[in-house]
Structure formats: C-alpha cells, structure tokens
Amino acid sequence: MDLPFPALWLRDNCPCPLCLDPGSGQKLHTVADLDAELTVTEVRDGADGTVAVAYSDGHRSAFDRDWLAAHEAVDEAGDGRTEAGKALWDHVEPPAAAWEEFRADPAPLLRHVWKTGFALVRAAPVEPGTVLAIARTFGYVRETNYGELFDVRVEPDPANLAFTGRAIAPHTDNPYRDPVPTMQLLHCLRDAADGGGESGLVDGFRAAALLRETHPGHFRMLSGTPVTFAWGRLRAQRPMIGVDEAGRIREIRYNNRSLRPLAGREDELAAFYAAYRAFDALLNRPGAMVTFKLAPGDCVIFDNTRVLHARTAFADGAGAGDRHLQGCYADLDAVQWITS
Amino acid sequence: MDLPFPALWLRDNCPCPLCLDPGSGQKLHTVADLDAELTVTEVRDGADGTVAVAYSDGHRSAFDRDWLAAHEAVDEAGDGRTEAGKALWDHVEPPAAAWEEFRADPAPLLRHVWKTGFALVRAAPVEPGTVLAIARTFGYVRETNYGELFDVRVEPDPANLAFTGRAIAPHTDNPYRDPVPTMQLLHCLRDAADGGGESGLVDGFRAAALLRETHPGHFRMLSGTPVTFAWGRLRAQRPMIGVDEAGRIREIRYNNRSLRPLAGREDELAAFYAAYRAFDALLNRPGAMVTFKLAPGDCVIFDNTRVLHARTAFADGAGAGDRHLQGCYADLDAVQWITS
C-alpha cells in the first residue's frame, strides 16, 4: 500500500499528541528535527477509517483517510481573502441589520462583509464615538495618525480632501500605509440637509476581474507594477491590483489623490496610463456603484482591501447642511474569527 | 524641445495649485478628468530650473527640471520596506539606547528598527504595562485576540506554546493573520533565575537572500507557493518568503508551530520540503542568531515582517526562575512617519 505523500510530509503532519500539542493545536517539532533521509516503512489500514504509517525513525502516525484524501489537491478557496472566496457583484442590495439585532449577534451581517465586502448597521445611537462601539462589538480598532476615530466633515484647514464638501471619486483609504487598514466603518451623526453627501460603493475585485477579461495586458500591467502612494511622511509602493502567487486578485489599492508620479521609460509610462484609464473606466462604469444615504445612526462597514467608497458633493456652510460622519479602521481578522 | 514623458503623465502630475491641493498635497482630479487624446503643444525652459509645458486642453504646468529627471528611471530604493531599503546582516551588535534617551527622541533608535530590523531599549521602568507606554512613544498598539498586551510566562493551560518553558525556534509571530502585526515589542519584567530564556534574533531577509544565491529553485518555490498558517479560527495563505512585483524580498512568514499541511501532488510536496528544509537550515546556520539577555526593564523592538525571534528553554516551577515578559504588537508605518 502506497500513499501519494512524501515521507517528510507525512511525518511533519503527524497528528499524534507528541507532534501536535493537544491544547494549542501547535506543532511541537521543527522541520529540522526530522531525519532528511526518512522513509516510510509500513502503511496499513487501521480502524475507523484511519491509515497507520510507520517510519524509518521508529515513529508511528495514524491519519484519517478522508483528511489525507483532502490534501491530494490544492484547496482552491484558499484563505477566503482572494476573489476565490468572495461573491463578486455588479449590483447588490445592501445587506443590512438593525443595531439591536447586530449587537446581539454580529456574525450574520459580518458574513456579508466577508463575502460581499460591505454591510449596513441601521439605527445605532446618534452619539459621538458610537463608531468605536460598533467596531468593538466584533473586533479591534486600528488606531492611526488620524486617531482612534476621525471626523469626516467640512474643516476650515483640511489635512485631507475628505474633510471638505467635495465629491470624492471611488477609492480605497490609506494606500500609502502598509499594511493598510483592511476594514473601515463610517457612522453618520448628521446628514447633509441639501440632499448631497450620498455614499457609494464599488466592488474593486469585480472591476479588476472585468479588466482581466477584457484587457489582459492592462491587468498584467496594473498587477505587476508597484506604484507609489504617499501622504505626509507615509509612503507605500504596491500595485493597484494585488494578486497572490496563483494570480488571484487579493487587494485593491486605488486613490487618485495620493498616487505619486510613476517613474520609468516613456513607453512604459504610456502603457501604464492606458491601463490605469481602462481600470478607472471600469470602476466608474454605469451601474457599478451601489448608492445609499446614511441616516443619522446608520453605519457602513466595508472591506477596504476590496470595496472602493465614494461620496457625492455636498454644499458646506451654515444654510446648506452640516454632514458629519465618524469613521474608524479595523481589521478583517476579527471578521474571520467570528464568521468562520 | 521634447520631454521623455507621455502627455497624460505630465498633465496628471502637474504640481500647480489647481491640480495639487496646497494644504493636503493631494491630487484634485482623477485620471478620467483628463482628455484621453491630450497632447503637449509646447515645452520651453522657464526660470529657476523649471520647464514650462502647455497642453492641447489649454492647461499649463511648470515642472522642476531635476524633479523630472529623477522620474526617468525607477527609484530602486522603493518604499524602504523591501530588502532594497534594508541593511542585511549576518551578525550585528544590537543597537541600544537607554529609556530616558529613547523617550526624549525615539527617532535615532527607530532608524535601526527600520534599517537593521531591531533595537533594544535599556532600563525602562519594571512596571506591568510599560511595553504599551514604550510603543506609544512613537506609534499605535495593534490590539488582537491576545489583548492590547500579552504576558509571556509559563501558564498552566497554555493556548500557545510561547506560554510554556519550551525553547522556541526562530519564527515570526501571527503568520496566520493578514495583515500580520508588522512590529513587536517584548519588555522584560522578570528574568529566568536559572540563566535560560535568552532571546535571539535572526535576519530573515538575509537568510532568504542567501537561499536565492545558493538555491534559486528553492527560493522560487518558497516565494511562489502560498502555504497555510492557522491558529484557532484564524487562517492566512501566504508564501513563507513574500516578494514584490520586482522580485524584491518584502515579507517573511515563518512559524513551524502554526504551519498547516500543504496540499498538492507528491512531487510538488517533496520539492517544497526540500526548499523548506534548506531555508530552515539557513535561518539556523551557525552565527546567524544575535543573542542577548533581556534584564528587567529592557525591551526589544523588532520588525515582525523580517526578523525572526527565538528563545532558549528555561525551567518552569518555583525554584527555577519565573521569567515574565510582556509583549505587544504595533505597525511600521509609525516608524516610517518618525524616521523619514
């Protein structure tokens, strides 16, 4: 009887309590502790669907047969963070839950954040700081130079264009930071009385997948070219479309405001701009944006590595409304913990 | 007169106050706002080393000539996060500063954290929670499921092997999390009376660069194969050696305890194990580890995306010392902010 696994693989993955700590599930040896010349000396069927393996170093393992079979081919879903683990959309009805329902059990709504990329919590308290309380129902706030939370409203001397009444094109936040905050929450304290300041979200993975379908050369350019994003003293050089080693879309960084000049040869720069414009056109294609208005108390939670956010312009000044959101950053590991 | 840049590149990077917000330094237009058929209609030398450019859309730019020249070739240093921005080492004297000196100006020591990958703060207060105060002199604590801080000492029912008296082989923390915490701090409250519990650090970038030199096939295997790290419900699938789009080493994830079985064909698995063992041998090569003992009050700060940490075993129990460290995570963006 022969198993389609190398001896070292089997020995390294032995599930016995001498190899795998029963309390923590952690491996108790390193790969260097194993004999490089190790061979399998015996394989036979054991009881209850197990396979018994003996090695030249005298150790013995009992593997579950189904578990072994599951490792003969790569699991295409991966860790759930790439396009393979997501539900990509052109249009989607915003997943939503009332605050009391969410607070009692955040997992159902957070499954939408994980798969769809965003969700809305409706009618949370209209109190400053509520955005932190919402984040802390399931995760940990990622504090940055913007503070634990940041106020999104018109400021007299804005350090960031978010703090003006301007329309903001679809973008991800903080691409100049590495690691970027992988989640963002925006909670509405006051809406704009003039009717502006609508929120919009776009699925960046979907737009990148469309680019790959329609313009594979452009996709290769954007996924293969590190570009510099900078703000203040922060600076990160990463591609607009981040793919993993298997070519799966894993991270979108997109922010015209903080993109810094790409350096290179004239023909490369021209090819980059063609790709950049094509991706921008897909991100802004008709129907790509899901729009909604946050009422006071509402909070949108989204995956900042995938979903781009935007807002329409709103007038500033006394007579024209006084939109005020509070935002904070958090990370997706907390969502993975709660929903898996 | 001709400039070696496409018209769109020039127009998109115009530094005038209509294009670049003087307050925030952020770009005020998107790439879609620019005419796809744009041409340069005139280029001429301006005053003070500037170059004046006129475009078919009527806009005019004044570029600094040296700034333009600097963008004709890619800046190899990138954002300072890859091997190109680091000082790789086989052995290095631990950079250190006294707590009072560090507190007055953390930038000099943090430059070592950025370039060398680690540094020691000596003789900080021997008070629980000091590790958070040290992190907050320059940055933001990354809270996780382990808390804002975690105690590293022998625990009766350890959720992690760090909380035992075992020797721990060189590893990076939390490879099962994405993003990983990019920095770690470990502050000593009590050392092990039996003389064990020494700390050791290894330059993972150096070991990866050695692997590339000596076994390029192994390097391609480890940088091209996503492997699964898992702990509890957390799970990330990333390569042990992360490289950027230009092939530069950017991130090491290495932790035998949380590595999960790789799936695949038998020949691929065998090739992976050969590469994994070779990398492990380089990480554990004689002389690769810088060792030191943390005295009560001392704190080591290191780049968790590059430098692996390890400790020798120490006996647990009443008569054998009672080593107690407190650790916390933080992120490198704060170091970049302070030192750039």
XYZ file of C-alpha atoms in Angstrom:
680
model
C 0.000 0.000 0.000
C 1.385 3.365 -1.024
C 0.313 6.899 -0.109
C 0.737 9.812 -2.546
C 2.683 11.884 0.002
C 6.414 12.194 0.689
C 7.617 10.605 3.952
C 8.678 14.003 5.329
C 5.260 15.485 4.619
C 3.548 12.635 6.469
C 5.945 12.753 9.406
C 5.765 16.570 9.667
C 1.969 16.457 9.702
C 1.597 13.607 12.193
C -1.431 14.416 14.375
C -0.304 12.461 17.470
C -0.049 14.345 20.780
C 3.769 14.128 20.709
C 3.779 16.018 17.400
C 0.789 18.332 17.750
C 0.160 19.984 21.117
C -3.380 18.952 22.114
C -4.010 22.237 23.952
C -2.925 24.803 21.371
C -3.043 22.675 18.200
C 0.533 23.825 17.553
C 3.303 21.708 16.105
C 5.924 20.603 18.623
C 8.834 19.917 16.263
C 10.556 21.908 13.564
C 11.319 20.592 10.105
C 14.993 20.330 11.114
C 14.081 17.835 13.851
C 13.091 15.340 11.162
C 15.513 12.931 9.507
C 16.261 14.169 5.979
C 16.597 10.570 4.773
C 13.348 9.481 6.398
C 11.401 6.732 4.653
C 8.018 5.156 5.203
C 8.500 1.552 6.309
C 4.890 0.462 6.540
C 1.414 1.656 5.598
C -1.701 -0.249 6.537
C -5.391 0.302 7.037
C -6.260 0.966 10.644
C -9.556 1.023 12.474
C -12.287 3.659 11.971
C -11.157 4.975 8.604
C -7.572 5.587 9.709
C -4.325 4.754 7.971
C -1.362 3.656 10.102
C 2.081 4.764 8.928
C 5.456 3.671 10.335
C 8.707 5.497 9.562
C 12.392 4.628 9.499
C 12.931 6.777 12.619
C 10.636 4.466 14.616
C 7.742 6.943 14.868
C 4.191 5.903 14.018
C 1.253 8.025 12.843
C -2.452 7.385 12.439
C -4.043 9.588 9.781
C -7.693 9.989 8.990
C -8.190 8.636 5.464
C -10.530 11.434 4.383
C -8.169 14.052 5.757
C -5.358 12.573 3.654
C -7.529 12.498 0.543
C -8.431 16.157 1.060
C -4.754 17.089 0.834
C -4.086 15.483 -2.529
C -5.190 18.626 -4.336
C -4.879 22.309 -3.523
C -7.973 23.833 -1.914
C -8.983 26.483 -4.427
C -10.896 28.581 -1.886
C -7.664 29.450 -0.099
C -7.995 31.582 2.997
C -11.131 33.385 1.832
C -9.348 36.678 1.226
C -8.884 36.446 -2.534
C -11.521 36.615 -5.271
C -11.876 32.814 -4.902
C -13.537 33.290 -1.506
C -15.800 36.217 -2.444
C -19.142 36.823 -4.093
C -18.326 39.430 -6.745
C -21.117 41.803 -7.749
C -22.172 44.317 -10.345
C -25.135 45.370 -8.299
C -26.267 44.113 -4.940
C -28.942 45.111 -2.459
C -27.045 46.463 0.584
C -27.076 43.809 3.316
C -28.405 45.463 6.468
C -29.353 44.761 10.061
C -30.744 46.888 12.863
C -28.304 47.847 15.587
C -30.005 45.811 18.327
C -30.040 42.722 16.128
C -26.406 43.259 15.133
C -25.301 43.791 18.699
C -26.975 40.576 19.825
C -25.164 38.567 17.136
C -22.897 40.340 14.649
C -21.924 37.145 12.786
C -24.759 37.062 10.184
C -24.098 40.613 8.979
C -20.324 40.181 9.159
C -20.621 37.196 6.803
C -21.801 39.727 4.223
C -18.814 41.959 4.974
C -16.549 38.958 4.371
C -18.258 37.687 1.193
C -19.956 40.736 -0.352
C -17.484 43.262 1.006
C -19.833 45.520 2.949
C -22.949 45.784 5.109
C -25.040 48.417 6.863
C -25.927 48.681 10.537
C -29.120 50.721 10.782
C -30.236 52.987 13.612
C -27.349 52.734 16.031
C -27.192 55.516 18.645
C -26.572 59.005 17.296
C -23.787 59.690 19.774
C -20.192 60.667 19.050
C -17.905 57.659 19.493
C -20.568 55.103 18.541
C -18.422 54.014 15.591
C -15.845 52.679 18.060
C -18.530 50.817 19.998
C -19.753 49.207 16.752
C -16.212 48.122 15.807
C -15.646 46.726 19.279
C -18.711 44.503 19.144
C -16.587 42.194 16.974
C -13.040 43.463 16.567
C -10.232 45.825 17.372
C -9.834 49.400 16.288
C -6.727 50.108 14.230
C -5.518 53.442 15.568
C -3.532 55.587 13.110
C -2.196 59.116 12.838
C -5.832 60.115 12.214
C -6.665 58.961 15.741
C -8.804 56.123 17.041
C -11.666 57.704 15.159
C -11.746 60.515 12.636
C -14.430 63.084 11.941
C -15.498 63.407 8.318
C -16.949 66.881 7.976
C -16.020 70.199 6.458
C -12.940 71.570 8.183
C -11.520 75.054 7.757
C -7.952 73.837 7.104
C -8.331 70.265 5.847
C -5.319 67.918 6.007
C -7.229 65.603 3.689
C -9.772 66.304 0.942
C -12.215 64.022 2.757
C -12.657 66.896 5.184
C -14.171 69.196 2.558
C -17.532 69.301 0.784
C -16.060 67.989 -2.469
C -17.289 64.927 -4.274
C -14.828 62.110 -3.720
C -14.289 59.546 -6.503
C -14.253 55.825 -5.675
C -11.111 54.997 -3.728
C -9.657 52.840 -1.012
C -8.325 54.501 2.111
C -4.711 54.823 3.173
C -2.998 53.063 0.232
C 0.115 54.934 1.420
C 0.126 52.734 4.518
C 1.390 49.159 4.616
C -0.417 47.275 5.979
C -3.494 49.256 5.000
C -6.382 49.100 7.446
C -8.323 46.188 6.000
C -11.731 47.408 7.220
C -13.418 50.740 7.579
C -16.530 51.839 9.426
C -18.349 55.122 8.756
C -21.112 56.145 11.138
C -23.465 59.044 10.419
C -24.133 61.627 13.104
C -25.738 64.272 10.858
C -26.670 64.162 7.203
C -26.438 66.948 4.663
C -29.678 68.928 4.636
C -29.306 69.782 0.940
C -29.587 66.164 -0.089
C -25.968 65.724 -1.161
C -23.357 63.572 0.527
C -24.705 60.246 -0.697
C -22.433 57.265 -0.172
C -21.442 54.884 -2.936
C -19.529 51.611 -3.004
C -17.919 49.754 -5.908
C -16.617 46.173 -5.964
C -12.948 46.591 -6.867
C -12.456 42.832 -7.282
C -15.255 42.757 -9.866
C -13.764 45.675 -11.794
C -10.321 44.032 -11.726
C -11.812 40.728 -12.913
C -13.545 42.587 -15.772
C -10.249 44.240 -16.698
C -8.603 40.804 -16.821
C -11.399 39.522 -19.087
C -11.434 42.456 -21.454
C -7.848 43.729 -21.380
C -5.483 41.063 -20.031
C -2.447 43.206 -20.897
C -3.792 46.100 -18.839
C -4.466 43.702 -15.969
C -0.882 42.422 -16.103
C 0.400 45.982 -16.131
C -1.568 47.082 -13.061
C -0.967 43.879 -11.100
C 2.725 43.817 -11.992
C 3.701 47.448 -11.447
C 4.321 48.771 -7.937
C 3.161 52.381 -7.779
C 3.836 54.840 -5.002
C 1.077 56.213 -2.825
C 2.115 58.881 -0.354
C 0.605 61.187 2.215
C 2.609 63.243 4.667
C 5.619 61.119 5.554
C 3.867 57.851 4.782
C 4.693 56.083 1.577
C 3.971 52.612 0.229
C 4.908 51.114 -3.102
C 2.422 48.433 -4.092
C 0.441 47.596 -7.221
C -3.094 48.929 -7.725
C -4.263 45.345 -8.187
C -2.535 42.958 -5.799
C -2.634 39.294 -6.810
C -1.385 36.255 -4.943
C 1.142 33.723 -6.222
C -1.645 31.855 -8.026
C -2.715 35.059 -9.797
C -5.887 35.526 -7.740
C -6.986 39.099 -7.016
C -6.292 39.776 -3.336
C -6.052 43.523 -2.741
C -7.072 46.732 -4.467
C -5.258 49.987 -3.724
C -6.798 52.872 -5.585
C -6.679 56.530 -4.696
C -6.074 59.235 -7.261
C -5.440 61.800 -4.546
C -2.408 60.087 -3.026
C -0.971 58.422 -6.146
C 2.512 59.746 -6.774
C 4.241 60.003 -10.170
C 5.333 56.688 -11.583
C 8.915 56.703 -12.819
C 10.119 54.826 -15.870
C 10.619 54.860 -19.609
C 8.231 56.861 -21.768
C 6.719 53.785 -23.470
C 6.176 52.050 -20.115
C 4.547 55.157 -18.676
C 2.255 55.427 -21.701
C 1.258 51.750 -21.344
C 0.644 52.250 -17.631
C -1.631 55.234 -18.262
C -3.642 53.267 -20.815
C -4.151 50.508 -18.225
C -4.891 52.980 -15.414
C -7.540 54.758 -17.509
C -9.140 51.461 -18.520
C -9.379 50.333 -14.884
C -10.734 53.714 -13.851
C -13.390 53.451 -16.558
C -14.431 50.010 -15.235
C -14.586 51.262 -11.649
C -16.794 54.114 -12.822
C -18.848 52.131 -15.362
C -22.608 52.825 -15.311
C -24.344 50.752 -12.665
C -21.162 49.681 -10.887
C -21.824 51.799 -7.837
C -24.270 50.850 -5.124
C -25.517 54.098 -3.607
C -27.354 54.786 -0.376
C -27.807 57.592 2.042
C -26.663 57.146 5.601
C -29.281 58.478 8.002
C -28.137 59.612 11.440
C -27.259 56.466 13.412
C -26.508 54.336 10.334
C -23.072 52.823 9.894
C -21.491 51.238 6.829
C -18.817 48.578 7.375
C -16.650 47.619 4.415
C -13.576 45.704 3.305
C -11.030 48.400 2.484
C -8.867 45.928 0.546
C -11.651 45.320 -1.962
C -14.556 47.768 -1.913
C -13.977 51.347 -3.019
C -16.033 54.089 -1.427
C -17.139 57.410 -2.812
C -19.455 60.251 -1.993
C -21.345 62.876 -3.923
C -20.583 66.527 -3.241
C -22.470 68.422 -0.599
C -22.537 72.130 -0.003
C -20.732 73.406 3.008
C -21.757 76.430 5.028
C -24.481 77.221 7.515
C -27.512 77.135 5.274
C -26.655 74.013 3.344
C -26.454 71.181 5.809
C -23.694 70.090 8.060
C -22.870 66.484 7.211
C -20.896 64.757 9.929
C -19.656 61.182 9.864
C -17.261 59.486 12.233
C -15.030 56.776 10.897
C -12.591 54.265 12.244
C -10.403 51.490 10.896
C -10.289 47.858 11.950
C -9.011 44.589 10.519
C -10.625 41.630 8.781
C -9.032 39.001 11.027
C -11.711 39.751 13.606
C -14.397 39.087 10.976
C -12.718 35.829 10.011
C -12.633 34.837 13.684
C -16.333 35.499 14.217
C -17.696 34.117 10.972
C -15.592 31.008 10.367
C 12.343 70.505 -27.117
C 10.955 67.146 -26.139
C 10.448 65.561 -22.729
C 10.678 61.770 -22.231
C 7.213 61.584 -20.639
C 3.767 60.956 -22.130
C 1.435 63.967 -22.209
C -1.004 62.263 -19.814
C 1.751 61.568 -17.301
C 2.823 65.221 -17.361
C -0.712 66.543 -17.116
C -1.649 64.097 -14.306
C 1.412 65.109 -12.292
C 1.064 68.864 -12.750
C 2.113 70.477 -9.444
C 0.034 73.666 -9.805
C -2.437 74.521 -7.024
C -5.412 73.725 -9.295
C -4.102 70.167 -9.688
C -2.471 69.502 -6.317
C -4.188 70.767 -3.188
C -1.629 73.010 -1.457
C -2.891 72.099 2.027
C -3.004 68.308 1.835
C -0.684 67.697 -1.121
C -3.495 65.609 -2.619
C -4.417 65.451 -6.271
C -7.616 67.278 -7.175
C -8.511 65.480 -10.408
C -8.929 61.864 -11.384
C -7.352 60.272 -14.423
C -10.775 60.257 -16.059
C -10.910 64.057 -15.879
C -8.057 64.235 -18.364
C -8.508 64.227 -22.136
C -7.503 60.798 -23.467
C -6.237 62.428 -26.678
C -4.223 65.045 -24.834
C -1.033 66.269 -26.484
C 1.783 68.544 -25.425
C 1.703 71.695 -27.551
C 4.756 73.465 -26.170
C 7.752 72.823 -23.952
C 10.222 75.528 -23.048
C 12.765 76.345 -20.402
C 11.371 78.508 -17.659
C 13.027 80.476 -14.896
C 14.815 78.917 -11.888
C 15.399 75.467 -13.347
C 11.774 74.946 -14.333
C 10.303 73.598 -17.539
C 7.053 75.099 -18.818
C 4.639 72.728 -20.558
C 1.452 73.638 -22.442
C -1.211 71.060 -23.376
C -3.909 70.760 -26.007
C -6.579 71.220 -23.274
C -5.232 74.729 -22.566
C -3.659 73.864 -19.220
C -0.074 74.854 -18.395
C 2.395 73.277 -15.972
C 5.744 74.327 -14.547
C 7.916 71.374 -13.561
C 11.193 71.430 -11.704
C 13.810 70.126 -14.125
C 15.602 67.972 -11.520
C 12.300 66.519 -10.374
C 11.534 65.479 -13.953
C 14.995 63.937 -14.392
C 14.541 61.943 -11.179
C 11.454 60.279 -12.688
C 13.126 58.983 -15.838
C 14.233 55.830 -14.045
C 12.611 53.743 -11.332
C 13.843 54.552 -7.815
C 15.371 51.257 -6.727
C 15.030 52.005 -3.011
C 11.235 51.803 -3.306
C 9.330 52.487 -0.120
C 12.051 51.209 2.186
C 10.141 48.074 3.142
C 11.860 45.587 0.840
C 15.419 44.281 1.017
C 16.426 47.255 -1.179
C 15.814 49.611 1.746
C 17.427 47.500 4.479
C 20.887 46.780 5.849
C 21.021 42.974 5.823
C 23.237 41.314 8.441
C 24.880 38.068 9.402
C 25.919 39.428 12.744
C 25.323 42.855 14.207
C 25.880 44.490 17.568
C 22.397 45.127 18.984
C 21.564 48.823 18.585
C 20.535 50.110 22.009
C 19.526 53.257 23.860
C 18.606 53.991 27.446
C 14.925 54.566 28.135
C 15.305 58.238 29.074
C 17.256 58.938 25.912
C 14.743 57.000 23.794
C 11.805 58.747 25.362
C 13.313 62.161 24.666
C 13.795 61.308 20.969
C 12.896 57.853 19.691
C 13.895 58.595 16.078
C 17.613 57.599 16.251
C 16.874 54.144 17.670
C 13.855 53.640 15.420
C 16.074 54.219 12.384
C 17.812 50.998 13.439
C 14.456 49.221 13.707
C 13.696 50.358 10.159
C 17.100 49.518 8.621
C 18.562 46.764 10.819
C 15.229 45.305 11.873
C 15.512 45.617 15.639
C 16.805 47.639 18.587
C 16.884 47.495 22.381
C 15.559 49.998 24.876
C 17.503 49.527 28.109
C 16.323 50.105 31.655
C 12.741 51.212 31.151
C 10.531 51.004 34.252
C 9.917 47.496 35.605
C 6.181 48.010 35.788
C 3.452 45.957 34.145
C 2.092 47.800 31.113
C 5.369 49.586 30.348
C 5.503 47.855 26.957
C 2.402 49.815 25.922
C 3.976 53.069 27.087
C 7.093 52.302 25.025
C 5.025 51.558 21.912
C 3.034 54.741 22.409
C 6.106 56.950 22.483
C 6.124 56.570 18.701
C 3.194 54.557 17.446
C -0.088 52.769 17.913
C -0.697 49.458 19.570
C -2.258 46.807 17.306
C -4.753 45.095 19.587
C -5.542 41.464 18.729
C -7.322 38.478 20.246
C -4.305 38.253 22.574
C -5.270 41.629 24.013
C -3.573 45.026 23.909
C -0.627 43.337 25.585
C 0.134 39.696 26.252
C 2.053 38.078 29.084
C 4.793 35.672 28.054
C 5.315 33.362 31.003
C 4.582 29.804 31.967
C 0.841 29.255 32.099
C -0.942 26.203 33.463
C -3.159 25.731 30.394
C -1.325 27.466 27.559
C -3.253 28.479 24.433
C 0.103 28.998 22.735
C 3.482 27.300 23.204
C 5.017 30.711 23.882
C 3.358 30.436 27.294
C 5.455 27.404 28.335
C 9.106 26.980 29.336
C 9.995 25.355 25.991
C 12.702 26.580 23.699
C 11.089 28.317 20.747
C 12.773 28.105 17.338
C 13.190 31.250 15.225
C 9.819 32.374 13.961
C 7.696 35.357 13.082
C 4.531 35.969 15.053
C 0.970 35.588 13.844
C 1.603 34.428 10.260
C -1.991 33.160 10.419
C -3.157 36.770 10.498
C -3.380 39.013 7.450
C -2.191 41.675 7.851
C 0.339 40.408 10.368
C 1.380 42.863 13.038
C 4.430 44.399 11.398
C 6.224 45.191 14.676
C 6.577 43.515 18.011
C 7.811 44.757 21.363
C 8.850 42.455 24.231
C 9.538 44.019 27.615
C 11.130 42.083 30.480
C 9.598 42.253 33.939
C 11.464 39.287 35.463
C 14.224 37.130 34.028
C 14.732 33.398 34.484
C 16.915 32.789 37.558
C 18.383 29.618 36.056
C 20.055 31.532 33.249
C 17.816 30.225 30.481
C 15.323 32.207 28.483
C 17.877 34.069 26.347
C 16.464 35.948 23.382
C 17.741 35.506 19.853
C 17.027 37.276 16.580
C 17.743 36.235 13.001
C 17.597 38.381 9.854
C 15.038 36.585 7.708
C 15.751 38.808 4.687
C 19.431 37.819 4.863
C 18.576 34.124 5.043
C 16.170 34.468 2.111
C 18.797 36.336 0.086
C 21.288 33.535 0.848
C 18.740 30.973 -0.293
C 18.296 32.877 -3.567
C 22.084 32.937 -4.078
C 22.699 29.303 -3.246
C 19.463 27.574 -4.299
C 17.464 29.769 -6.694
C 14.988 26.948 -7.316
C 14.242 26.645 -3.601
C 13.808 30.411 -3.412
C 11.313 30.350 -6.290
C 9.439 27.518 -4.576
C 9.102 29.311 -1.232
C 8.327 32.715 -2.741
C 5.855 31.251 -5.219
C 3.887 28.839 -3.037
C 1.167 30.125 -0.710
C 1.157 27.997 2.439
C -1.497 27.987 5.120
C -0.785 29.163 8.630
C -3.604 28.703 11.111
C -4.340 29.194 14.778
C -7.787 28.919 16.301
C -10.171 30.263 13.679
C -7.565 32.467 12.049
C -6.054 31.356 8.789
C -3.887 33.029 6.171
C -2.488 31.618 2.974
C 0.705 33.430 2.012
C 4.203 32.388 0.954
C 6.997 31.974 3.520
C 9.042 34.456 1.509
C 6.947 37.298 0.153
C 8.453 39.201 -2.767
C 7.178 42.277 -4.554
C 6.443 42.559 -8.282
C 10.120 43.339 -8.939
C 11.167 40.170 -7.089
C 12.498 42.003 -4.028
C 12.105 40.257 -0.658
C 9.409 42.091 1.275
C 7.983 39.827 3.977
C 8.967 36.671 5.824
C 6.310 34.447 7.409
C 7.861 31.559 9.251
C 6.415 29.591 12.111
C 6.655 25.821 12.323
C 4.037 25.690 15.077
C 1.206 27.168 13.036
C 2.128 25.888 9.568
C -0.638 23.672 8.247
C -0.236 20.797 5.800
C 0.429 21.888 2.263
C -1.785 20.149 -0.274
C -0.626 19.102 -3.703
C 0.961 16.445 -5.869
C 3.587 14.209 -4.311
C 6.465 15.580 -6.418
C 5.481 19.172 -5.620
C 5.281 18.375 -1.918
C 8.709 16.729 -1.999
C 10.189 19.768 -3.771
C 8.542 22.046 -1.244
C 10.016 20.110 1.674
C 13.496 20.269 0.164
C 13.156 24.055 -0.112
C 11.641 24.406 3.360
C 14.485 22.411 4.938
C 17.112 24.429 3.076
C 15.589 27.711 4.258
C 15.314 26.372 7.808
C 18.989 25.409 7.698
C 19.925 28.941 6.598
C 17.810 30.518 9.330
C 19.553 28.273 11.862
C 23.035 28.443 10.351
C 25.872 28.917 12.872
C 26.346 32.566 13.742
C 23.079 33.724 12.184
C 21.460 34.466 15.518
C 22.177 37.550 17.558
C 21.561 36.595 21.198
C 21.131 38.730 24.279
C 19.503 38.509 27.639
C 16.768 40.953 28.485
C 17.267 42.268 32.025
C 14.219 43.514 33.903
C 13.214 46.827 32.300
C 14.779 46.045 28.906
C 12.612 45.972 25.798
C 13.377 44.643 22.347
C 11.568 46.211 19.374
C 11.655 44.349 16.067
C 10.250 44.206 12.556
C 7.976 41.162 12.590
C 7.870 41.043 8.783
C 11.628 40.452 8.615
C 13.367 39.491 11.856
C 12.610 36.091 13.396
C 12.749 35.764 17.160
C 13.600 32.771 19.293
C 14.332 31.909 22.879
C 16.276 29.217 24.683
C 14.400 26.942 27.070
C 14.016 27.858 30.694
C 12.858 25.669 33.537
C 9.467 26.398 34.947
C 8.453 25.933 38.568
C 9.166 27.730 41.800
C 12.869 27.011 42.212
C 13.901 27.681 38.657
C 13.080 31.281 37.989
C 9.914 32.838 36.841
C 10.596 34.604 33.536
C 7.948 37.147 32.673
C 7.843 39.286 29.570
C 5.051 41.485 28.346
C 4.623 41.924 24.632
C 2.543 43.998 22.284
C 2.195 44.491 18.562
C 2.401 47.707 16.585
C 2.935 48.717 12.973
C 5.883 50.012 10.985
C 4.029 52.962 9.471
C 4.621 54.834 12.724
C 8.360 54.175 12.410
C 8.311 55.392 8.821
C 6.499 58.533 9.943
C 9.031 59.340 12.669
C 12.215 58.447 10.829
C 11.595 59.682 7.290
